[in-house]
mmCIF file of N, CA and C in Angstrom:
data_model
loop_
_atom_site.group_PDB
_atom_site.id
_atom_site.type_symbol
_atom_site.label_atom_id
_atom_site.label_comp_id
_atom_site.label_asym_id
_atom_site.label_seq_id
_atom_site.Cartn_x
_atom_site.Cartn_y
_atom_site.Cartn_z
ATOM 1 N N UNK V 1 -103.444 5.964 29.043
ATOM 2 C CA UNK V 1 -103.199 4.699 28.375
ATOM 3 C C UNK V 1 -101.899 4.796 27.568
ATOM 4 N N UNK V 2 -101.231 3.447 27.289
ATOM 5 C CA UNK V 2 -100.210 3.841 26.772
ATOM 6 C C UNK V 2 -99.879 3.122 25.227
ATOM 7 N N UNK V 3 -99.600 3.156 24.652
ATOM 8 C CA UNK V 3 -99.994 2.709 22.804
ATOM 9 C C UNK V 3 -98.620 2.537 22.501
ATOM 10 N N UNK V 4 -98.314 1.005 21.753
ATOM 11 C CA UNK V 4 -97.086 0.845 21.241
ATOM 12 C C UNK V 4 -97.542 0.742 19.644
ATOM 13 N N UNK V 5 -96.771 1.500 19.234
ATOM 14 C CA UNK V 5 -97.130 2.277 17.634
ATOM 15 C C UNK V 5 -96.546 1.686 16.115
ATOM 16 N N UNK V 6 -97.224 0.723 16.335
ATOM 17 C CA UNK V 6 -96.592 0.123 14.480
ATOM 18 C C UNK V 6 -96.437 0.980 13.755
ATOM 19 N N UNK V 7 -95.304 1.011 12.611
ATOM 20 C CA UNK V 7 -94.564 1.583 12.071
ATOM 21 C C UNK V 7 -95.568 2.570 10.967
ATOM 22 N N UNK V 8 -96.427 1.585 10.309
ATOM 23 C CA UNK V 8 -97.192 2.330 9.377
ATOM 24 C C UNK V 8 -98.553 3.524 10.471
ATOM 25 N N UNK V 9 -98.611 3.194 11.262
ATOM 26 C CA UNK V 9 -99.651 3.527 12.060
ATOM 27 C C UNK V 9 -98.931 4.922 12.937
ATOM 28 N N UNK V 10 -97.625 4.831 12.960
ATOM 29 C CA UNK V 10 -96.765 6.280 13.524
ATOM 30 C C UNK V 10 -96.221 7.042 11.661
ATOM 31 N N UNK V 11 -96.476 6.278 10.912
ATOM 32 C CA UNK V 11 -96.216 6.685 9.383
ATOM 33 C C UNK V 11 -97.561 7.687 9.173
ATOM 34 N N UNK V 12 -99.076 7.076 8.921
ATOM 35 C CA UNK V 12 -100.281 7.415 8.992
ATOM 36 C C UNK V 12 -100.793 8.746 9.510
ATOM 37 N N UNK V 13 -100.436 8.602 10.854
ATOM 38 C CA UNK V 13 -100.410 9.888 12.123
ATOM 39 C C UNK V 13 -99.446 11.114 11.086
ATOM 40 N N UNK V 14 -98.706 10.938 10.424
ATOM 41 C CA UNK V 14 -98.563 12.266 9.620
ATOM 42 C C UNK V 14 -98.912 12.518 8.345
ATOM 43 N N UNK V 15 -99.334 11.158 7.646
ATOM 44 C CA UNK V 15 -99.111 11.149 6.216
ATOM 45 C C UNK V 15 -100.530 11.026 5.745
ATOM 46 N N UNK V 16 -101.524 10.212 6.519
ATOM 47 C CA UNK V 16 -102.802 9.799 6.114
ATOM 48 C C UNK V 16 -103.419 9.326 7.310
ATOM 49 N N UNK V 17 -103.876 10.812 8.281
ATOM 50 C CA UNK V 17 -104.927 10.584 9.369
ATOM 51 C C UNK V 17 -105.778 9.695 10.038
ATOM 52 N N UNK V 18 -106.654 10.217 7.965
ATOM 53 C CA UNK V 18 -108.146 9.179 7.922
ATOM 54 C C UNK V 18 -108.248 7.892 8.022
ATOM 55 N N UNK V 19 -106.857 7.748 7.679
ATOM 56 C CA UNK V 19 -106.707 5.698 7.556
ATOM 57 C C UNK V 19 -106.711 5.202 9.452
ATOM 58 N N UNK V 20 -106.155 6.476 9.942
ATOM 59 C CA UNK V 20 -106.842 5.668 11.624
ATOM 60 C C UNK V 20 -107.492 5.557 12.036
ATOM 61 N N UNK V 21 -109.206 6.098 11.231
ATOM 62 C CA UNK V 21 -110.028 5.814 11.753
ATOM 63 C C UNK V 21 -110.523 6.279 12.919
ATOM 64 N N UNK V 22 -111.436 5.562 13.522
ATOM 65 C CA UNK V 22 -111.702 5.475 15.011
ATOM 66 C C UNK V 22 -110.790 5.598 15.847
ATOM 67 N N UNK V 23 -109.486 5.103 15.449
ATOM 68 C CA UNK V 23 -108.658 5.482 16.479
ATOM 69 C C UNK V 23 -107.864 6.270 16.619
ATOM 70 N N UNK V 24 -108.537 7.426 15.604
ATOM 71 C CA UNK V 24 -106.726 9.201 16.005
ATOM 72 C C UNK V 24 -107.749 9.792 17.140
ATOM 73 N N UNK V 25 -108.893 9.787 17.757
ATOM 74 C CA UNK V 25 -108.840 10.111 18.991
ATOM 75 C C UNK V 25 -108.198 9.498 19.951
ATOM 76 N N UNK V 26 -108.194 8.292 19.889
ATOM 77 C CA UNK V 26 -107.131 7.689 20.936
ATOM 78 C C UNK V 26 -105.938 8.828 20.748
ATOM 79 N N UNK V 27 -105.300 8.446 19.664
ATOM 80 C CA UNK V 27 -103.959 8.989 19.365
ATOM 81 C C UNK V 27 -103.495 10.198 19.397
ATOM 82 N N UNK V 28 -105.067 11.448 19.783
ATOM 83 C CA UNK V 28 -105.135 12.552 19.779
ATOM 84 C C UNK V 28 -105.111 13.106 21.366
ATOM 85 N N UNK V 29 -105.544 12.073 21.917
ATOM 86 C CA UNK V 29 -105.914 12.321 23.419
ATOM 87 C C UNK V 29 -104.672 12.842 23.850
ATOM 88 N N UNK V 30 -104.192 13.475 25.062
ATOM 89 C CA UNK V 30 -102.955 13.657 25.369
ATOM 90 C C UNK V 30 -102.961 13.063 26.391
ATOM 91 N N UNK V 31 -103.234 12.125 27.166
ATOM 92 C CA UNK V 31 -103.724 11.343 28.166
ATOM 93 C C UNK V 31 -102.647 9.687 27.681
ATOM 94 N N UNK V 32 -102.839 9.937 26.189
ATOM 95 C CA UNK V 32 -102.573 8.652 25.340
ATOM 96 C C UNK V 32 -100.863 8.576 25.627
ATOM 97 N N UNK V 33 -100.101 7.828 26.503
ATOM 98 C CA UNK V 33 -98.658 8.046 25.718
ATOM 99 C C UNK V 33 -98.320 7.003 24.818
ATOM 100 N N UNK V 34 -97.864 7.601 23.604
ATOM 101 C CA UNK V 34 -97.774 7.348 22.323
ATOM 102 C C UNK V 34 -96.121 6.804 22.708
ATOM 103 N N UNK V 35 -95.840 5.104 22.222
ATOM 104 C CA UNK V 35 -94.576 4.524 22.431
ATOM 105 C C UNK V 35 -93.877 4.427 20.893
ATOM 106 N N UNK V 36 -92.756 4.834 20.443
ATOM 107 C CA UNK V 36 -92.368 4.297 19.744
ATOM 108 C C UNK V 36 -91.424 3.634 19.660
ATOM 109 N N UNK V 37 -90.939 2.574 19.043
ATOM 110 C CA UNK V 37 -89.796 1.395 18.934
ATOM 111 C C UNK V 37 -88.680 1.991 18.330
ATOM 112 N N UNK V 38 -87.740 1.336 18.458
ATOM 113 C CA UNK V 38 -85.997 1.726 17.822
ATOM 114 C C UNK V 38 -86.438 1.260 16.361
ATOM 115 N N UNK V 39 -87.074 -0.186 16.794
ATOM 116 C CA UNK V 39 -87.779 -0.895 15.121
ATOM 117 C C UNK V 39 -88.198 -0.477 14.173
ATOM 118 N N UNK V 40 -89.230 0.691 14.753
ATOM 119 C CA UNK V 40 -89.889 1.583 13.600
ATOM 120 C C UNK V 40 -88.771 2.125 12.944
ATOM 121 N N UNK V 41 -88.088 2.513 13.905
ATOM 122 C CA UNK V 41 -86.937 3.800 13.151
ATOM 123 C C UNK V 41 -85.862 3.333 11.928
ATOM 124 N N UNK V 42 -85.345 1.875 12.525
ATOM 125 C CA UNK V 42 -84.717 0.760 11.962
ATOM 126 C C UNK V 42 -85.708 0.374 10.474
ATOM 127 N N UNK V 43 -86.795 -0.009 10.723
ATOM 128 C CA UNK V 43 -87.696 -0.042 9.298
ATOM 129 C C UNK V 43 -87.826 1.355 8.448
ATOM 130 N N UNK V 44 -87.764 2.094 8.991
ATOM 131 C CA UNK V 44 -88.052 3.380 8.031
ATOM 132 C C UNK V 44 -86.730 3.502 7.138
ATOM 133 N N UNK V 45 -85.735 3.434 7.889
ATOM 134 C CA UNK V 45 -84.623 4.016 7.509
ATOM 135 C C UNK V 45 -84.151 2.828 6.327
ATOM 136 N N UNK V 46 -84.355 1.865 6.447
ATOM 137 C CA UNK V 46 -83.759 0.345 5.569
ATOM 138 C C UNK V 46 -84.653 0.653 4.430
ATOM 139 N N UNK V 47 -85.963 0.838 4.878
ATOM 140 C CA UNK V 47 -87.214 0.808 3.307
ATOM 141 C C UNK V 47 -86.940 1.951 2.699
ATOM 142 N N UNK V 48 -86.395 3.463 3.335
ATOM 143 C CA UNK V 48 -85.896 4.537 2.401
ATOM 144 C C UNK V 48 -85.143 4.573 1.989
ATOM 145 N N UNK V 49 -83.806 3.281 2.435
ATOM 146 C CA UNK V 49 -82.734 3.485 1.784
ATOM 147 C C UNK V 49 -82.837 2.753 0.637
ATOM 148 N N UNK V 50 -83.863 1.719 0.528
ATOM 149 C CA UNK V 50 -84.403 0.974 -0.235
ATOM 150 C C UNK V 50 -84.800 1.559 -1.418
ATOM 151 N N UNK V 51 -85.295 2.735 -1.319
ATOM 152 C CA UNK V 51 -86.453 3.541 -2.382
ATOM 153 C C UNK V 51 -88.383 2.950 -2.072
ATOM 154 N N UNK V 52 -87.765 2.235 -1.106
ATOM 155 C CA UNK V 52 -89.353 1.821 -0.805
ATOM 156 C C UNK V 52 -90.455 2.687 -0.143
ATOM 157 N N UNK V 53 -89.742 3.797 0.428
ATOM 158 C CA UNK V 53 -90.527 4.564 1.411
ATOM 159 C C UNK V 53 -90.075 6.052 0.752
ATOM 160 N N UNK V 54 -90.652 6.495 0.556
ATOM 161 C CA UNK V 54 -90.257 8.647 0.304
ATOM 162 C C UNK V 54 -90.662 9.265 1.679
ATOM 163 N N UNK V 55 -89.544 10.197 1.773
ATOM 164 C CA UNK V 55 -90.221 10.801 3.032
ATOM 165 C C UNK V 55 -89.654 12.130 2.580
ATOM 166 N N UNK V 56 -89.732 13.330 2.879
ATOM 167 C CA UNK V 56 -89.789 14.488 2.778
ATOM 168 C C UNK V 56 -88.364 15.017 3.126
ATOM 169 N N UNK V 57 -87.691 14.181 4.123
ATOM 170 C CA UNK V 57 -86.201 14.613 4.605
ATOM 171 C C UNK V 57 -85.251 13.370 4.957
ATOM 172 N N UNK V 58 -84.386 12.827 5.036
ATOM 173 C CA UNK V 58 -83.800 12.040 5.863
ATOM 174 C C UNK V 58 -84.416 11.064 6.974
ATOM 175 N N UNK V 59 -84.044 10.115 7.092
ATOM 176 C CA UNK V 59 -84.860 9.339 7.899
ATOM 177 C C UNK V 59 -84.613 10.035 9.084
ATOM 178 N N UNK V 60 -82.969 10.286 9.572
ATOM 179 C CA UNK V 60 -82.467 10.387 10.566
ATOM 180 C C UNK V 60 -83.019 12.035 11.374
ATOM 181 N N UNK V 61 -83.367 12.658 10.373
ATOM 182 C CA UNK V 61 -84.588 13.940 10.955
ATOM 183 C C UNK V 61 -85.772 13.912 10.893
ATOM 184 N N UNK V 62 -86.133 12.759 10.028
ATOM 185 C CA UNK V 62 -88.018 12.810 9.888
ATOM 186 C C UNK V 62 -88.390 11.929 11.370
ATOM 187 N N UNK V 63 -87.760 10.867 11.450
ATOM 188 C CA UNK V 63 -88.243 10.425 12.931
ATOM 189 C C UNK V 63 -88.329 10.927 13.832
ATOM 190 N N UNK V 64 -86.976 11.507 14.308
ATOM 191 C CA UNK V 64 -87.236 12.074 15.342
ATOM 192 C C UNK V 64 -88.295 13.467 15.397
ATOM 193 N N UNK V 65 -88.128 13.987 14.226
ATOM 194 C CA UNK V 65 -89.028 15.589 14.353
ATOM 195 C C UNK V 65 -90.582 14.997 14.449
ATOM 196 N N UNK V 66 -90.531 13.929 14.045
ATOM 197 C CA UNK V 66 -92.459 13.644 14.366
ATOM 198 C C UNK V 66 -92.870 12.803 15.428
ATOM 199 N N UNK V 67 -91.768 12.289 15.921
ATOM 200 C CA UNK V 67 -91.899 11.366 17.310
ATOM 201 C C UNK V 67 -91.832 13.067 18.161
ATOM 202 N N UNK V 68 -91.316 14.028 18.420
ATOM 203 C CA UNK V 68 -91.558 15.128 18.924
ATOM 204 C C UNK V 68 -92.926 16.169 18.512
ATOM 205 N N UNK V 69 -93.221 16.006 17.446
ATOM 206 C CA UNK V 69 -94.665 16.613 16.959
ATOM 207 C C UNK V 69 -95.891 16.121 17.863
ATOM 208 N N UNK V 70 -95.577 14.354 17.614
ATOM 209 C CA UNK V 70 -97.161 13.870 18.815
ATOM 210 C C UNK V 70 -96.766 13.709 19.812
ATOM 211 N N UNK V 71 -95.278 13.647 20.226
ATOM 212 C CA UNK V 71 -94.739 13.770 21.915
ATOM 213 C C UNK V 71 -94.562 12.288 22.169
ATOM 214 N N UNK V 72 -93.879 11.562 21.449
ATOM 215 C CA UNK V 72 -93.807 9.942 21.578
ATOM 216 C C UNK V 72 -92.714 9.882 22.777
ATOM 217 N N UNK V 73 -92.744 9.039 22.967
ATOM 218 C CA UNK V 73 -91.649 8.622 24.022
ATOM 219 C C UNK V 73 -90.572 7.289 22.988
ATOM 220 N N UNK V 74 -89.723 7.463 23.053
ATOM 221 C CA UNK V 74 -88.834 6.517 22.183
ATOM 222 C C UNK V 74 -88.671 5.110 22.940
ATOM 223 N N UNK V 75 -88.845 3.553 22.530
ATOM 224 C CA UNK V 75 -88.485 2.528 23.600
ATOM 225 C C UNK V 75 -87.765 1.963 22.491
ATOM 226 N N UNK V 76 -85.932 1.844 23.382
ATOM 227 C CA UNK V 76 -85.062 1.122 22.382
ATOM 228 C C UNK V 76 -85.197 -0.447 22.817
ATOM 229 N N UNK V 77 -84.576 -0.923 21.691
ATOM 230 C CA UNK V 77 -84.710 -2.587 21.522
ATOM 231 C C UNK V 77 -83.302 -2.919 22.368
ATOM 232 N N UNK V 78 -84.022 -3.882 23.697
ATOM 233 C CA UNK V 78 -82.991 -4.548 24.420
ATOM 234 C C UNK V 78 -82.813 -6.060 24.035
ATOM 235 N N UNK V 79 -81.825 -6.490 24.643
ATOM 236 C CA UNK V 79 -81.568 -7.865 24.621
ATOM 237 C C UNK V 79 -82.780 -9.007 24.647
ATOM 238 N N UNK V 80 -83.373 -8.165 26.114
ATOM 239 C CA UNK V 80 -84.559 -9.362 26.424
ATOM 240 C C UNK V 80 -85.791 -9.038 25.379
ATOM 241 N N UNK V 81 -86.039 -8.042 24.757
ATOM 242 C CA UNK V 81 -86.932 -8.192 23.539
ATOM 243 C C UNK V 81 -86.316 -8.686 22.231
ATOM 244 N N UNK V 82 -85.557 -8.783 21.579
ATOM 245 C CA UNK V 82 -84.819 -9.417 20.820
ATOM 246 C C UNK V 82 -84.941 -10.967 21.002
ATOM 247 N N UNK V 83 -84.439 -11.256 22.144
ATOM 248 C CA UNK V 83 -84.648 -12.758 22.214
ATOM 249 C C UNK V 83 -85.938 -13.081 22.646
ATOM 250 N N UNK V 84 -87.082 -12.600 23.174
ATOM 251 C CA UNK V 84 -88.053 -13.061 23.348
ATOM 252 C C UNK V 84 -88.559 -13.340 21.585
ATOM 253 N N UNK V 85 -88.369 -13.025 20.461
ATOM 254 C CA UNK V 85 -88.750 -13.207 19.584
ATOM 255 C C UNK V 85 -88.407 -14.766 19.011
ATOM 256 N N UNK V 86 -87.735 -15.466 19.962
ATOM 257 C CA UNK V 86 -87.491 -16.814 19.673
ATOM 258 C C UNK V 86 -88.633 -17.533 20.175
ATOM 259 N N UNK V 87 -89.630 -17.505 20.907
ATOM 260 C CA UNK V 87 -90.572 -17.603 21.578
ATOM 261 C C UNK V 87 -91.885 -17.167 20.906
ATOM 262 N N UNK V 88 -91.888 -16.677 19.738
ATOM 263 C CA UNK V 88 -93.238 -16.469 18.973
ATOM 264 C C UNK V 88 -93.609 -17.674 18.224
ATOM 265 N N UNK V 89 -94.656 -17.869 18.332
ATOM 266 C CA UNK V 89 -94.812 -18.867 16.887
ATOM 267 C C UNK V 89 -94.707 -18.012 15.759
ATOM 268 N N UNK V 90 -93.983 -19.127 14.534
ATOM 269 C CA UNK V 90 -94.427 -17.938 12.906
ATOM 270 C C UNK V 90 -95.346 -17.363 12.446
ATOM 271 N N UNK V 91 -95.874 -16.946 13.341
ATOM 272 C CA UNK V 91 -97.594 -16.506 12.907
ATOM 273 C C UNK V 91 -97.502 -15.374 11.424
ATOM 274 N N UNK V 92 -96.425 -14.743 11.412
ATOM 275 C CA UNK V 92 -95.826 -13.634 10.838
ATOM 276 C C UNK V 92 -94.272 -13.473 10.470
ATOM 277 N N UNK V 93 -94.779 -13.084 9.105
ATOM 278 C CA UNK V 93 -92.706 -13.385 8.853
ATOM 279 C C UNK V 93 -92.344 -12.074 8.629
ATOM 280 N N UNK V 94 -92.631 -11.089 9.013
ATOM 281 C CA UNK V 94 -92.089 -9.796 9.020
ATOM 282 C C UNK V 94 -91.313 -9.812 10.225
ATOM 283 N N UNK V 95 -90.049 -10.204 10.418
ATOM 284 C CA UNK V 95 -89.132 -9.580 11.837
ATOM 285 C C UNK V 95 -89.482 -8.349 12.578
ATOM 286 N N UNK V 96 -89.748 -7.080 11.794
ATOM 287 C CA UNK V 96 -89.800 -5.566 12.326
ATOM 288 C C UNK V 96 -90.986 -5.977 13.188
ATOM 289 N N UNK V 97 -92.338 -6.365 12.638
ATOM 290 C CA UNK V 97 -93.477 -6.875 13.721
ATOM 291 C C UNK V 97 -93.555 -7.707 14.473
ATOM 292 N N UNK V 98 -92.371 -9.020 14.477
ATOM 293 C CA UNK V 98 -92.496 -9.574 15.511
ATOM 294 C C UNK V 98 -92.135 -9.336 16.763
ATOM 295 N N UNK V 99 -90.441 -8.360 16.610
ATOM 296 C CA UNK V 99 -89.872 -7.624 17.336
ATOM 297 C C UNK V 99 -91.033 -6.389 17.813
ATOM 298 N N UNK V 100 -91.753 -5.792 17.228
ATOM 299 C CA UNK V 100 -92.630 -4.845 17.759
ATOM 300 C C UNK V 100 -93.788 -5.951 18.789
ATOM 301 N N UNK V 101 -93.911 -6.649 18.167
ATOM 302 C CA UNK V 101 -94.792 -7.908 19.417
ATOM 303 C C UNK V 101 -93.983 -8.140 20.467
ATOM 304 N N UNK V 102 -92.949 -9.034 20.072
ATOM 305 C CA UNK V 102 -92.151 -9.085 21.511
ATOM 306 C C UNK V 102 -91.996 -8.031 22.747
ATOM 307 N N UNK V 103 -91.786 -6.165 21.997
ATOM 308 C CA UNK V 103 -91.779 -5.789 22.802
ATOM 309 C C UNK V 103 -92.788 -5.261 23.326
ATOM 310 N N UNK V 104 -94.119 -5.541 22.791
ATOM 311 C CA UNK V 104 -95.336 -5.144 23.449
ATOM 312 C C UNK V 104 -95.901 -6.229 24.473
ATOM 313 N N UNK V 105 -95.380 -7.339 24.604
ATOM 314 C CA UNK V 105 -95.861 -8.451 25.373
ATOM 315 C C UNK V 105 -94.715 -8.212 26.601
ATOM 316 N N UNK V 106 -93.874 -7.570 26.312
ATOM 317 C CA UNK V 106 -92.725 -7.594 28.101
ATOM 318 C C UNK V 106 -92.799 -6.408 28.295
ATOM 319 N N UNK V 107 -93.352 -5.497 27.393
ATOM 320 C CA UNK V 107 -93.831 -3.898 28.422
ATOM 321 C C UNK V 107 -95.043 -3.500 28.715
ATOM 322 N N UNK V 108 -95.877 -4.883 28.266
ATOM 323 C CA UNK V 108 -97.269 -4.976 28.777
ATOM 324 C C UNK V 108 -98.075 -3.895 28.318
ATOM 325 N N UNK V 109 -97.852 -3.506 27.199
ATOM 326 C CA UNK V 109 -98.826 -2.207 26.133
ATOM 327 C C UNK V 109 -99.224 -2.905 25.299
ATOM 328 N N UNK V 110 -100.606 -2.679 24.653
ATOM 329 C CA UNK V 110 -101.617 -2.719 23.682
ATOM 330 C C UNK V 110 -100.480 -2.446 22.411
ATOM 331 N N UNK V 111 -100.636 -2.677 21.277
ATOM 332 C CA UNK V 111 -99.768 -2.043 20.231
ATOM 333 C C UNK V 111 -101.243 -1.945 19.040
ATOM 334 N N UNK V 112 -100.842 -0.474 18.466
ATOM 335 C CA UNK V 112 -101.933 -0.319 17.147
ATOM 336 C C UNK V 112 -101.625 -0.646 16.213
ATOM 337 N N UNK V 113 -101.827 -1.081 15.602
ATOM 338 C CA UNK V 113 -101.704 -1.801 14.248
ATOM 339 C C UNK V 113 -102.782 -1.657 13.324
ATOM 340 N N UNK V 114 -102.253 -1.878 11.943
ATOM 341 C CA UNK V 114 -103.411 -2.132 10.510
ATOM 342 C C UNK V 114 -103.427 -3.453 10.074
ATOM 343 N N UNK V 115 -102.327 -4.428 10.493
ATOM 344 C CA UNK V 115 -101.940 -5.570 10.643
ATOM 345 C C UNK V 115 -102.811 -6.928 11.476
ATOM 346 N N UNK V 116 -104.187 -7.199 10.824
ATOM 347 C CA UNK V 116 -104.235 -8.334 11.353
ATOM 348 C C UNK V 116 -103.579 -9.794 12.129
ATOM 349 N N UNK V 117 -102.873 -10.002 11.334
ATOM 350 C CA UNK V 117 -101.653 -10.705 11.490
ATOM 351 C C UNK V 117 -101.240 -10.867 12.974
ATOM 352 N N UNK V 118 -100.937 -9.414 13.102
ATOM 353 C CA UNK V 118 -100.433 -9.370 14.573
ATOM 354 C C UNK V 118 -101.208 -9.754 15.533
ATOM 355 N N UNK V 119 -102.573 -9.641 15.527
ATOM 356 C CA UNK V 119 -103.458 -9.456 16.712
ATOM 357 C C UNK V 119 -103.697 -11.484 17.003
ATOM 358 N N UNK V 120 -103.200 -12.062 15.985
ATOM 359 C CA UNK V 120 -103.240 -13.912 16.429
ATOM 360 C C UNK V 120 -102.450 -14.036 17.146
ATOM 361 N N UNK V 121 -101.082 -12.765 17.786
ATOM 362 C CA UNK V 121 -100.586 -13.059 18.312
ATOM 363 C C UNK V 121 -101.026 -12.767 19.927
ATOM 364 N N UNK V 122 -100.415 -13.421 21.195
ATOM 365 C CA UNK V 122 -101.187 -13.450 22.132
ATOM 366 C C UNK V 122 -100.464 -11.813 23.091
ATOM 367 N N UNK V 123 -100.653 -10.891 22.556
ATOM 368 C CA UNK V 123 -100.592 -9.284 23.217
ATOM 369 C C UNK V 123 -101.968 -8.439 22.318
ATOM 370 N N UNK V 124 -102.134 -7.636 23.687
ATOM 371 C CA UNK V 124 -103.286 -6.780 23.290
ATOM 372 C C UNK V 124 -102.755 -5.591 22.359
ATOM 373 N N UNK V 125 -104.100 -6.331 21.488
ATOM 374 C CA UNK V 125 -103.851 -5.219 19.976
ATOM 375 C C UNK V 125 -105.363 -4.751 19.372
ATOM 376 N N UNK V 126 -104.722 -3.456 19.151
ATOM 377 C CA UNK V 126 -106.184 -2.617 18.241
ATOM 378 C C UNK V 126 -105.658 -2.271 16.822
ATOM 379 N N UNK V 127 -106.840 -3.442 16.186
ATOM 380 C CA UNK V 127 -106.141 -2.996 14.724
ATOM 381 C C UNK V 127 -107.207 -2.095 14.315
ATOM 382 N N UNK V 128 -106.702 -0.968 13.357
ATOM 383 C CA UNK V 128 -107.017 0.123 12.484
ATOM 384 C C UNK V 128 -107.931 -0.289 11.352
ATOM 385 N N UNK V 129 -109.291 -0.249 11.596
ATOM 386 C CA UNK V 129 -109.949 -0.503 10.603
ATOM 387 C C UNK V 129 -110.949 -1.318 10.964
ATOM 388 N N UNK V 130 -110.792 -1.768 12.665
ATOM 389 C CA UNK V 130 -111.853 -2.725 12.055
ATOM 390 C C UNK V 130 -112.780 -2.542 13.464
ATOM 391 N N UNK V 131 -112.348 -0.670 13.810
ATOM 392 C CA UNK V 131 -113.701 -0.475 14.610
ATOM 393 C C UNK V 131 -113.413 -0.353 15.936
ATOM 394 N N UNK V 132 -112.603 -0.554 16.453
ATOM 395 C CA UNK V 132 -112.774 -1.111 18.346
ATOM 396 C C UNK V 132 -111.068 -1.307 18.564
#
């Protein structure tokens, strides 16, 4: 199966396990390939430069060294996901998640999330917390 990985939910996977719940066997499986976005990387790096986020090293080495820890596969942001985000309703005013929607609806992956929010939108989503 293949899992497109909201930002806090590839954050979690190193920082706070337990908060995935039911789902770090998914995330544990090696069966699972674990997707991550350019977006995530793009959000991490803006909220640390922010002071919003602490991370232990540099954005520009903490991503990549833990997208290599669970063996992620990296998916950069193209044109046609970018503009498919004109095509969402406002269901959500976070850009980083809509762009993570967009590109889970044209690469046809489930995306995990803690984010209710997301799941009104019409791509398959398992949010964190609520079991299934």
């Amino acid at each position: 199966m293949k899992l497109l990985l909201d930002t806090h939910v590839f954050l979690w996977l190193h920082t706070a396990r337990k908060r995935l719940g039911d789902h770090l066997p998914l995330l544990e499986d090696p069966h699972t390939e674990r997707l991550i976005s350019a977006v995530s990387s793009w959000e991490i790096a803006i909220k640390h430069a922010l002071g919003r986020l602490p991370l232990p090293e540099p954005p520009q080495h903490y991503v990549p060294s833990r997208m290599r820890a669970i063996g992620a596969v990296g998916v950069p942001i193209e044109h046609r996901h970018a503009l498919a985000v004109a095509a969402l309703e406002p269901l959500h005013g976070d850009p980083f998640d809509r762009l993570l929607v967009a590109q889970a609806q044209l690469l046809d992956v489930p995306i995990l999330t803690a984010d209710p929010a997301i799941a009104r939108y019409p791509v398959r989503t398992l949010v964190v917390g609520s079991g299934g």
